[in-house]
Short mmCIF file of C-alpha atoms and ligand atoms in Angstrom, two decimals:
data_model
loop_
_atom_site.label_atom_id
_atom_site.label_comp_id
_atom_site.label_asym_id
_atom_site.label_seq_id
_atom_site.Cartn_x
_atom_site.Cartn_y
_atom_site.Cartn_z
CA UNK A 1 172.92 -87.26 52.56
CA UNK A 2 172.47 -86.75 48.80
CA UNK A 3 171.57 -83.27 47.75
CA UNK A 4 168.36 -81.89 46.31
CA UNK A 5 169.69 -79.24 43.90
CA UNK A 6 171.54 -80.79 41.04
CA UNK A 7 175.28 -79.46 40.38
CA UNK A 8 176.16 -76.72 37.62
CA UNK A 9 177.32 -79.69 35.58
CA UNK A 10 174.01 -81.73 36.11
CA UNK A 11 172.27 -78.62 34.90
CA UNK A 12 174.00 -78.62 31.95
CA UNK A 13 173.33 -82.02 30.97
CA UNK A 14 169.66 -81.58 31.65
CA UNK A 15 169.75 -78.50 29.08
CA UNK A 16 171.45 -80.86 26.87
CA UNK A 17 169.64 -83.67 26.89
CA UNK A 18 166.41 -81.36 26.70
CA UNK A 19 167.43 -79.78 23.90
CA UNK A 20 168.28 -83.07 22.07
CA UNK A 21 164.52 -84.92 23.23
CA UNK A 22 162.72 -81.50 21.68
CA UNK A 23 164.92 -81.21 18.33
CA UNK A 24 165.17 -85.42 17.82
CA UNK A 25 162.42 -87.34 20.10
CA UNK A 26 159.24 -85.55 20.66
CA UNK A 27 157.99 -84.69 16.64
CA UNK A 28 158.04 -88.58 16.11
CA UNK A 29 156.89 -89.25 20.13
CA UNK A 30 153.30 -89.65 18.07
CA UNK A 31 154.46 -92.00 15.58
CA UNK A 32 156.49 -93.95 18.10
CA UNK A 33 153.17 -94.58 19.99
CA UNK A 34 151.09 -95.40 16.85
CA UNK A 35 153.77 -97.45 14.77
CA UNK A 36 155.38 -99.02 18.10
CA UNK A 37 158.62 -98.71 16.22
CA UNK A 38 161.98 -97.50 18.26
CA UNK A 39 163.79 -95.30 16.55
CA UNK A 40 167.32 -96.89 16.99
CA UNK A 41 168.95 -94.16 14.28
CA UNK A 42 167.88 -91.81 17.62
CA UNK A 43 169.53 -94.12 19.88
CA UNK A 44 172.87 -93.99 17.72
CA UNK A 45 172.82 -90.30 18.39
CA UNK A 46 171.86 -90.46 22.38
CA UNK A 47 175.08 -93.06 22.02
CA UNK A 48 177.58 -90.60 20.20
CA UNK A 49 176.31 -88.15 22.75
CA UNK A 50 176.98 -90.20 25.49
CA UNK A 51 173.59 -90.72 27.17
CA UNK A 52 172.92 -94.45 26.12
CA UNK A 53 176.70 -94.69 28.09
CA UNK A 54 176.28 -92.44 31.14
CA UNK A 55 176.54 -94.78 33.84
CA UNK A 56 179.81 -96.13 31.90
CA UNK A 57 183.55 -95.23 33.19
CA UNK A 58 185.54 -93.62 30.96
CA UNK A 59 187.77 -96.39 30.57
CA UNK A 60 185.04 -98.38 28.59
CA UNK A 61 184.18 -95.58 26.50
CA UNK A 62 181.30 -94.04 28.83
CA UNK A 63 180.95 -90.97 30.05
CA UNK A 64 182.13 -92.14 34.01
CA UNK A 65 178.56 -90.19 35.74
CA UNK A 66 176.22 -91.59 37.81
CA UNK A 67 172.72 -92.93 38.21
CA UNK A 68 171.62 -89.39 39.03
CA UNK A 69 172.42 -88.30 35.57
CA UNK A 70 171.41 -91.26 34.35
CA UNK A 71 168.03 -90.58 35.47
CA UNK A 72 168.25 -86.78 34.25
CA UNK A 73 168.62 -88.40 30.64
CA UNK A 74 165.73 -90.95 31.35
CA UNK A 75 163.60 -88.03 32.95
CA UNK A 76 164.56 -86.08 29.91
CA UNK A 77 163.16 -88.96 27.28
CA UNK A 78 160.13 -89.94 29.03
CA UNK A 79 158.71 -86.41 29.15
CA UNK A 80 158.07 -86.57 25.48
CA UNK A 81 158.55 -90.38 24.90
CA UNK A 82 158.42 -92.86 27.63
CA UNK A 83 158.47 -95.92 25.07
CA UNK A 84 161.43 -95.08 23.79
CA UNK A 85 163.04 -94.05 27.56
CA UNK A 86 162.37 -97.96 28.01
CA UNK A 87 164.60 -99.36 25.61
CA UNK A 88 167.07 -96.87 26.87
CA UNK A 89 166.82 -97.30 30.22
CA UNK A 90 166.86 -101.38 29.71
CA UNK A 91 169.98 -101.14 27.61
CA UNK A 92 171.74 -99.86 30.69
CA UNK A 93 170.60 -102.49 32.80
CA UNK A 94 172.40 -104.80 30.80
CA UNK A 95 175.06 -102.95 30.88
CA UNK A 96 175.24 -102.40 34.83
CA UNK A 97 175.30 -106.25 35.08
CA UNK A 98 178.40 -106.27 32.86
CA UNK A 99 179.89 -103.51 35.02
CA UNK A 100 179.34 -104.17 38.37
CA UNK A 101 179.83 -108.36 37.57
CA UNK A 102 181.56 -108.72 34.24
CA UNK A 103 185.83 -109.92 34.36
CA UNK A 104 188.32 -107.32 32.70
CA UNK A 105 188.02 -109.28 29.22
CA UNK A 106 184.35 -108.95 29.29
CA UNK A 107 184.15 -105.48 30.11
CA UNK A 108 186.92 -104.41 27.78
CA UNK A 109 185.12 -106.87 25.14
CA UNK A 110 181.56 -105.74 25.31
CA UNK A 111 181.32 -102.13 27.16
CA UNK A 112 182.79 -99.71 24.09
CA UNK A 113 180.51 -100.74 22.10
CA UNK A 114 177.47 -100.52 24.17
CA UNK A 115 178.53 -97.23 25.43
CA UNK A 116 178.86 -95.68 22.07
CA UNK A 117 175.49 -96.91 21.38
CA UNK A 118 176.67 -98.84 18.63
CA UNK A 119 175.09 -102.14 20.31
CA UNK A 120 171.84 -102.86 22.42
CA UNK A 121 172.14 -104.56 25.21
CA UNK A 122 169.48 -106.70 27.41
CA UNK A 123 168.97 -108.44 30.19
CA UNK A 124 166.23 -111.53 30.38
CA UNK A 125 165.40 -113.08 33.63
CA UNK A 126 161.68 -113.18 33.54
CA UNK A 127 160.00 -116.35 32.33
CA UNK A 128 156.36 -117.56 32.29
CA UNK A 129 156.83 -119.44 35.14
CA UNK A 130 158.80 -116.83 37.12
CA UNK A 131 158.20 -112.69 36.74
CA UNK A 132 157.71 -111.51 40.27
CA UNK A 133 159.37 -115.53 41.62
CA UNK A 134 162.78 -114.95 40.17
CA UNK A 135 163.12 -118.64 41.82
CA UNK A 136 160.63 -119.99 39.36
CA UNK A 137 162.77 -119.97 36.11
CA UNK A 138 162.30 -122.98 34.36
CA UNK A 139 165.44 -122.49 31.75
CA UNK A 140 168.44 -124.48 32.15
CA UNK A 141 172.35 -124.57 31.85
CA UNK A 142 173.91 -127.86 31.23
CA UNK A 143 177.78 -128.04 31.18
CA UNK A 144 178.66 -130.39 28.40
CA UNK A 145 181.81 -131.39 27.00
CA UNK A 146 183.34 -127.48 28.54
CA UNK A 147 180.32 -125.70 26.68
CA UNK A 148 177.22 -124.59 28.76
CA UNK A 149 174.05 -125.76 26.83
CA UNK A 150 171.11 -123.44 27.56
CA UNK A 151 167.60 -124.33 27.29
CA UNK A 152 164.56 -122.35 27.70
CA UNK A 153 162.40 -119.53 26.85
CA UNK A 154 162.10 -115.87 28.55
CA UNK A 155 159.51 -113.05 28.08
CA UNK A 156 158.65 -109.61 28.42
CA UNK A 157 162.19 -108.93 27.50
CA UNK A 158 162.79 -105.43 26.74
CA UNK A 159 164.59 -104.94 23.68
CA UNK A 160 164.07 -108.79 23.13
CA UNK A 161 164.65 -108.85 19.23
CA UNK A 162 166.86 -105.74 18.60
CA UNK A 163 169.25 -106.18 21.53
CA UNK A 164 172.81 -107.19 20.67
CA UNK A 165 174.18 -108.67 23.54
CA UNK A 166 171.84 -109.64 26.18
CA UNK A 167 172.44 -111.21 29.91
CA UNK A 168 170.42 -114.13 30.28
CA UNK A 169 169.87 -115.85 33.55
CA UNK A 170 168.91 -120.14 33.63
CA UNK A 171 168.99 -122.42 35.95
CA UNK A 172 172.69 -123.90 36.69
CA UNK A 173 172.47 -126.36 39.84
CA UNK A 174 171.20 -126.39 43.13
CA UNK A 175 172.86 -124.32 46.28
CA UNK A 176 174.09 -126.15 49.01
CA UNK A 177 170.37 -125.97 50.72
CA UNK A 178 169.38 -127.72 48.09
CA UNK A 179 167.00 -124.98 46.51
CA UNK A 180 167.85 -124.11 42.44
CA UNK A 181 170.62 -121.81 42.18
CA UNK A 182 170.92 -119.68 38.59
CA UNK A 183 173.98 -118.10 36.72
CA UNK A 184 174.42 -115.30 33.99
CA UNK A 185 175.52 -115.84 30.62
CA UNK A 186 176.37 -113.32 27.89
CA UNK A 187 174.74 -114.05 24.85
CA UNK A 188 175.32 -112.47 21.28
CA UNK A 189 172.76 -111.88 19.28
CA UNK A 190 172.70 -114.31 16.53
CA UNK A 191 174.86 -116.97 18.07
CA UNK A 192 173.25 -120.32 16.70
CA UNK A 193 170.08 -121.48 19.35
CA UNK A 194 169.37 -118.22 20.79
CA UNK A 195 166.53 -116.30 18.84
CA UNK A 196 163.75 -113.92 19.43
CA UNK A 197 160.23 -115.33 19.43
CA UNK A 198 156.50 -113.40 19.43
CA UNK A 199 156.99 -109.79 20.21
CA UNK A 200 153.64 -108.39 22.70
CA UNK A 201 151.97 -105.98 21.42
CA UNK A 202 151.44 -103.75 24.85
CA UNK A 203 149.18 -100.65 25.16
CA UNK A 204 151.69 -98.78 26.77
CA UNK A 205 155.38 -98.03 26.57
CA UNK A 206 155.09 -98.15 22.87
CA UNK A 207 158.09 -98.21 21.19
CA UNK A 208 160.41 -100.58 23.00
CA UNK A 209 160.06 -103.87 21.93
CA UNK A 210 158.96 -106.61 24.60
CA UNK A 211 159.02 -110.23 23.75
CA UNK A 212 160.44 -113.72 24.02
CA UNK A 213 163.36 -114.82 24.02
CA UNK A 214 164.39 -118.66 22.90
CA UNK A 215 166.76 -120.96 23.95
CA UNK A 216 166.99 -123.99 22.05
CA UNK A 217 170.52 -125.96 22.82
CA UNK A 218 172.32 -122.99 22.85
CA UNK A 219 175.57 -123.32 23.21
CA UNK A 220 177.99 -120.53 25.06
CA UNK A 221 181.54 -121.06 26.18
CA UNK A 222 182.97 -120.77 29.86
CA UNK A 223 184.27 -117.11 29.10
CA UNK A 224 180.27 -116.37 28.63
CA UNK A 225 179.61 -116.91 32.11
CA UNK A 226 179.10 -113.55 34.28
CA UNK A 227 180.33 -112.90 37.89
CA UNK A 228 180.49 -116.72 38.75
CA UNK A 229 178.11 -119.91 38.38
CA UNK A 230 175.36 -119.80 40.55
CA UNK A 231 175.74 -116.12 41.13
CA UNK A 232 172.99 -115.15 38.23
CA UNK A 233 170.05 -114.21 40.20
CA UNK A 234 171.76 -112.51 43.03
CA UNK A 235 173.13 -110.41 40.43
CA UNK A 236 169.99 -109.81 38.37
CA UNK A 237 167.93 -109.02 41.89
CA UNK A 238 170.78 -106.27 42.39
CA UNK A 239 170.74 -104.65 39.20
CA UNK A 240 167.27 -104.60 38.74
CA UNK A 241 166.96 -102.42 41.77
CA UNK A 242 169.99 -100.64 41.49
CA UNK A 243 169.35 -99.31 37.38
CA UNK A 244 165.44 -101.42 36.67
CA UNK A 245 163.96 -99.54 39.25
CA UNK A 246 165.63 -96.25 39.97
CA UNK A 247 165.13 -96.02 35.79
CA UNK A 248 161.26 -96.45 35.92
CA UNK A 249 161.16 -94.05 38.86
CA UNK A 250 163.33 -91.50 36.11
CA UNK A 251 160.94 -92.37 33.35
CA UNK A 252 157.61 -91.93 35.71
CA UNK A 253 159.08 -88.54 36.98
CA UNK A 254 159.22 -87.84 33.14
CA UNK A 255 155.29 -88.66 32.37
CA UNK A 256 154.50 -86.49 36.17
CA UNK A 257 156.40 -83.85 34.52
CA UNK A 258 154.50 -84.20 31.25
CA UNK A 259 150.94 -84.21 33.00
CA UNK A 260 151.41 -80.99 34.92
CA UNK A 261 152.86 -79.34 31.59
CA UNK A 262 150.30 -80.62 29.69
CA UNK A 263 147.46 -79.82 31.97
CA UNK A 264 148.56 -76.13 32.76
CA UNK A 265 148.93 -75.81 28.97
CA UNK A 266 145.27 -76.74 28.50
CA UNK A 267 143.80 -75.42 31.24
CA UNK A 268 145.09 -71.78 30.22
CA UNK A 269 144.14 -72.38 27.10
CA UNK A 270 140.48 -73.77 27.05
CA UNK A 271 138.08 -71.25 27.35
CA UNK A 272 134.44 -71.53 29.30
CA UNK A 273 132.29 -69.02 30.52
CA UNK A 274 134.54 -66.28 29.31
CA UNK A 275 137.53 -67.39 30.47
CA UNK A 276 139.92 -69.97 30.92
CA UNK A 277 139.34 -72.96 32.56
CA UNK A 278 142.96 -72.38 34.74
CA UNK A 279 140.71 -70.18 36.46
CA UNK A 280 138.20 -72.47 37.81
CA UNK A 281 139.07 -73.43 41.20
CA UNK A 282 138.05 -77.40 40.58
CA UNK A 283 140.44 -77.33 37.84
CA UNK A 284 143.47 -75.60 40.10
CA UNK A 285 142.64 -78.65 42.46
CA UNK A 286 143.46 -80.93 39.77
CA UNK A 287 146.62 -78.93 38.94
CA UNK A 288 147.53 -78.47 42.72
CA UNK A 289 147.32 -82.15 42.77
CA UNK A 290 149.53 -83.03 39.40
CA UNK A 291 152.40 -80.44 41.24
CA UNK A 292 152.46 -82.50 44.66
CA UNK A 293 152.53 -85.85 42.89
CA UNK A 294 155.57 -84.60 40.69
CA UNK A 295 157.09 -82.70 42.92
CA UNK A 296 156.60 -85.77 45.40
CA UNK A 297 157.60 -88.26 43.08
CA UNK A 298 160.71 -86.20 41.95
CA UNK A 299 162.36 -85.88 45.37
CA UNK A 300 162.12 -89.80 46.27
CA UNK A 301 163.54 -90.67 42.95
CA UNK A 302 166.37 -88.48 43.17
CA UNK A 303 166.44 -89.11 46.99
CA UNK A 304 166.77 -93.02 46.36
CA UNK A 305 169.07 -92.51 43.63
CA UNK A 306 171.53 -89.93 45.25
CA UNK A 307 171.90 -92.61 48.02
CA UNK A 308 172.79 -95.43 45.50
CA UNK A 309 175.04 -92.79 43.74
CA UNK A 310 177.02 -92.36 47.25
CA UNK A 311 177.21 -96.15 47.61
CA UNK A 312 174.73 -96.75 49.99
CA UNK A 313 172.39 -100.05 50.64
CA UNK A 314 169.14 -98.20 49.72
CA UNK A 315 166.41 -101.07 48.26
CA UNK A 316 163.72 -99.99 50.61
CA UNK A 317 164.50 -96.38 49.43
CA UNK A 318 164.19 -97.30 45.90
CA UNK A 319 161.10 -99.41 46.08
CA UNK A 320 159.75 -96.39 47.41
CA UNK A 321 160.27 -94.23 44.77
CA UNK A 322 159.34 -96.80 42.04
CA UNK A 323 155.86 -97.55 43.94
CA UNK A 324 155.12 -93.81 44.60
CA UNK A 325 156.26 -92.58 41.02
CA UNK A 326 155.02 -95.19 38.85
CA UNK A 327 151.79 -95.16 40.87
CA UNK A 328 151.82 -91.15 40.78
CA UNK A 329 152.23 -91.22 37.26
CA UNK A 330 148.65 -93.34 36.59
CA UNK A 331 146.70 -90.82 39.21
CA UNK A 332 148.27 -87.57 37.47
CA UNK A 333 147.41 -89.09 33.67
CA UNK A 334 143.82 -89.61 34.81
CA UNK A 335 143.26 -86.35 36.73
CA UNK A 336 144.97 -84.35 33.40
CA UNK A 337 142.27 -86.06 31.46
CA UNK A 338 139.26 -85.33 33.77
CA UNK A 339 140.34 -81.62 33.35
CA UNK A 340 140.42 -81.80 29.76
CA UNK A 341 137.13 -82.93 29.46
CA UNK A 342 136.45 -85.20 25.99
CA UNK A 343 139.52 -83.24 24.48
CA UNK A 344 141.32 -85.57 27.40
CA UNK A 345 140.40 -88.99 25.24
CA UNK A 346 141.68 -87.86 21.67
CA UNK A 347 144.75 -89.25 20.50
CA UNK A 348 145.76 -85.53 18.92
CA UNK A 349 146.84 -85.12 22.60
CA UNK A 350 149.37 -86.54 24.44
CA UNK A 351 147.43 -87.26 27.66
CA UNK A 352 146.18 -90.85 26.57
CA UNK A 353 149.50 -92.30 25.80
CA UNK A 354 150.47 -90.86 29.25
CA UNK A 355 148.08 -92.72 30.59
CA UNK A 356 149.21 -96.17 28.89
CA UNK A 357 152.47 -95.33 29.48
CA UNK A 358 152.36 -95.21 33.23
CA UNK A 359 150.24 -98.18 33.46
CA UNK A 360 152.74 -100.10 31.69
CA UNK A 361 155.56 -98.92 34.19
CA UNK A 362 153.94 -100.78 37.38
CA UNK A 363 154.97 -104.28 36.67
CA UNK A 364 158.27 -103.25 34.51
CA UNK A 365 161.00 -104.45 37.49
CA UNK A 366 158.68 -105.50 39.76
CA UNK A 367 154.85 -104.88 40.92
CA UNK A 368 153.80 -102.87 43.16
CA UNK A 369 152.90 -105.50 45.59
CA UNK A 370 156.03 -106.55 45.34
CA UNK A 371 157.44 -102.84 45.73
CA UNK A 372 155.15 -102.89 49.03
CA UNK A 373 156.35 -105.99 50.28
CA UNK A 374 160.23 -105.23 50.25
CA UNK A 375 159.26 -102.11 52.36
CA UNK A 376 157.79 -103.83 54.50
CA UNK A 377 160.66 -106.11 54.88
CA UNK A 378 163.07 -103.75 55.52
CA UNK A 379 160.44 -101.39 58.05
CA UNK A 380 159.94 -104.42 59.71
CA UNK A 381 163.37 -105.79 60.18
C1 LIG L 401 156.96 -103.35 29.77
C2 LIG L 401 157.68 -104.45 30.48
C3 LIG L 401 159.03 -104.62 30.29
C4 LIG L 401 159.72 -105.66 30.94
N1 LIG L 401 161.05 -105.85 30.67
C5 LIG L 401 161.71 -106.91 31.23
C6 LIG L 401 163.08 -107.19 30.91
O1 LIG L 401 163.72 -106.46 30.14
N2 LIG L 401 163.68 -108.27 31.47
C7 LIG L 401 163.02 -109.11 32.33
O2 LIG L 401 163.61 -110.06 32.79
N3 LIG L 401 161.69 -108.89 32.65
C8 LIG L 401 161.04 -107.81 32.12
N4 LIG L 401 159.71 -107.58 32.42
C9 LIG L 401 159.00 -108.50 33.29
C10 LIG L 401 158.67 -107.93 34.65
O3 LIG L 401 159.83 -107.90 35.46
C11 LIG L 401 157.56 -108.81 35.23
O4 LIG L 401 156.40 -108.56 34.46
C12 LIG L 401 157.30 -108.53 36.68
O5 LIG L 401 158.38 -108.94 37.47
C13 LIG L 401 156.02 -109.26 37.16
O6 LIG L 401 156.07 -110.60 36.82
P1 LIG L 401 154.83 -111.29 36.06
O7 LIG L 401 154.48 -110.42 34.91
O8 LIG L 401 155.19 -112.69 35.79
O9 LIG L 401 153.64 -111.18 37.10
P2 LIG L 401 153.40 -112.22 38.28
O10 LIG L 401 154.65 -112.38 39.05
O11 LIG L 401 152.75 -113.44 37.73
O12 LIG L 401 152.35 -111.43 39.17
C14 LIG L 401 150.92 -111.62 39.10
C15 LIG L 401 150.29 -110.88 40.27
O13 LIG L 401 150.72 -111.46 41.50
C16 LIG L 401 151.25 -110.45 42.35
N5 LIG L 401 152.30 -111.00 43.17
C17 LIG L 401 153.38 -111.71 42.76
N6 LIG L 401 154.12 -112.08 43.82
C18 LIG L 401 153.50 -111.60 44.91
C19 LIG L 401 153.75 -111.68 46.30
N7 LIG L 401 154.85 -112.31 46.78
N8 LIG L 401 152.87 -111.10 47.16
C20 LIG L 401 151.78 -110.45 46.68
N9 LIG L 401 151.48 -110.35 45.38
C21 LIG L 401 152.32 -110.92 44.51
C22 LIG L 401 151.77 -109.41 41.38
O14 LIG L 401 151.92 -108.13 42.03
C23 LIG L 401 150.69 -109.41 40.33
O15 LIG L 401 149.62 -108.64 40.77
C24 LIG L 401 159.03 -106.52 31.81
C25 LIG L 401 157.64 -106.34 32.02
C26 LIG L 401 156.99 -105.33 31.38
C27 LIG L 401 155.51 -105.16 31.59
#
């Protein structure tokens, strides 16, 4: 059973990473929000650091820890800057899909530099006609002369237009029931056919980019293909539970954390009748609530994550924590607003973009519908 107190060493990486997020992320968190820019000299540095590699063994350059640190980093980030935790925690999903999937060559090829933060990675499965049907995809592989020839167009990909090297999933052939089967390909940025399209302009998460990706006779060799043809969704499906949603648990533990922060800070702060509103006992409801929902929130995550960390089969456990946290996060944004009255709607505070931001994490790997319906699968198996 995974632990509930974090190691000496985990403790040091939070203070770390803390430190960093309070000297480098949260003066621009604002201007992240309002600009909807990512700060990718920050990333550089969260690279040379080793965050943006955690998750990577040392071999490739990482620093060879696990998803629970992973999600200290990503807790770390999303207390001051959520937006910005995105494009972070989305460059590691790419990079889990080279990991777990990729040959030697591609690892050895790709990982460095995407551990060091030099590069951005992706991964794009979504499509209009498939988000929540992964089956749906309408983009296709065609092999042609020994090139595949991809054709297509993905959106809502994170880091869509500054990611270097993105995993792209298309339809490939059919499996032997007959129903479409889909494979992974690598894909550079910049190789010929592959480009970035209209970016969205979302109300929360501000500050990673989201938007289409085209593919328009691209062309990509055989050593492009990862973890086998017709492997590509199974793949996608396992690291988008495995780093997608144990990530926007992390990140919705971060905005929790930010609420109850935020809300005690106010609340001792704003004076009525005399004396500070902390006082009121309505207002210590509200605050008694923000604690249970991060506290709450905080043990599932790390619960879900400690058992994927010890190599366990955990999806149920995971959808749990991304449903309750990411859910969590929207109740304790809206309750820290009620108790700061009409100072709760002004942008000079951070409680708004709280609000936006945990919004914006519901549907980011999966709904919550769909969150409810794998528990259900697995509680009712
Ligand atoms: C900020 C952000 C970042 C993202 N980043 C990426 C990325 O990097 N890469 C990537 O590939 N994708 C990414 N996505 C896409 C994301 O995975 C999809 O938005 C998500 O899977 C939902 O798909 P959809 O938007 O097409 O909604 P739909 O699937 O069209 O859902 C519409 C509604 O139907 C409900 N629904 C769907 N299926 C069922 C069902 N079986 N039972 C009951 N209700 C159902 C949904 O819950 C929802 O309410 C991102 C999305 C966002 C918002």
């Amino acid at each position: 059973m995974p632990e509930f107190t974090f190691s000496p060493a985990q403790e040091m990486l939070r203070k770390a990473v803390r430190e960093f997020v309070e000297k480098e992320i949260e003066p621009i968190a604002h201007k992240i929000d309002a600009e909807n820019s990512c700060p990718m000299d920050v990333f550089r540095k969260m690279g040379a650091l080793g965050f943006a590699g955690v998750i990577v063994p040392k071999e490739y350059g990482g620093a060879g820890l696990g998803l629970t640190e992973r999600a200290i980093i990503l807790e770390e980030t999303a207390r001051h800057a959520a937006g910005f935790a995105m494009t972070l925690m989305t460059h590691q999903l790419g990079i889990e899909v080279l990991l777990s999937y990729g040959s030697e060559e591609q690892k050895r090829k790709y990982l460095p530099e995407l551990a060091s933060g030099k590069k951005l990675g992706g991964l794009a499965v979504t499509e209009p006609s498939g988000g929540s049907d992964v089956g749906g995809q309408q983009s296709t592989g065609e092999l042609k002369d020994g090139k595949w020839v991809l054709n297509g167009r993905k959106c809502f990909i994170t880091n869509s237009s500054e990611a270097d090297v993105c995993v792209v999933t298309v339809r490939t052939g059919e499996d032997a029931k007959g129903r479409p089967s889909f494979s992974a390909f690598i894909i550079e940025k910049g190789t010929p056919g592959f480009a970035p399209g209209r970016e969205e302009d979302k109300f929360g998460l501000r500050g990673s980019g989201t938007g289409d990706l085209s593919l328009n006779n691209c062309q990509a060799g055989e050593d492009a293909v990862l973890g086998g043809v017709g492997n590509g969704t199974k793949m996608a499906l396992a690291a988008i539970s495995k780093v997608g949603r144990t990530g926007m648990s992390a990140i919705s533990v971060g905005i929790l954390r930010g609420c109850l922060e935020e809300g005690v800070r106010f609340a001792k702060e704003r004076v009525l009748y005399g004396k500070p509103i902390a006082k009121l006992q309505a207002i210590q409801l509200e605050i008694a609530r923000n604690r249970v929902d991060y506290e709450a929130a905080r043990l599932l995550t790390y619960y879900a994550i400690g058992l994927k960390d010890a190599g366990g089969s955990c999806d149920a456990e995971i959808a749990t924590a991304k449903y309750f946290s990411t859910e969590a996060a929207v109740r304790a944004a809206k309750r820290t607003m009620d108790l700061m009255g009409g100072y709760g709607v002004v942008n000079d505070y951070p409680v708004g973009r709280y609000l936006r931001d945990a919004l914006a994490t519901i549907p980011s790997g999966g709904t919550s519908h769909v969150m409810q319906l794998v528990i259900a699968g697995q509680t009712l198996a």
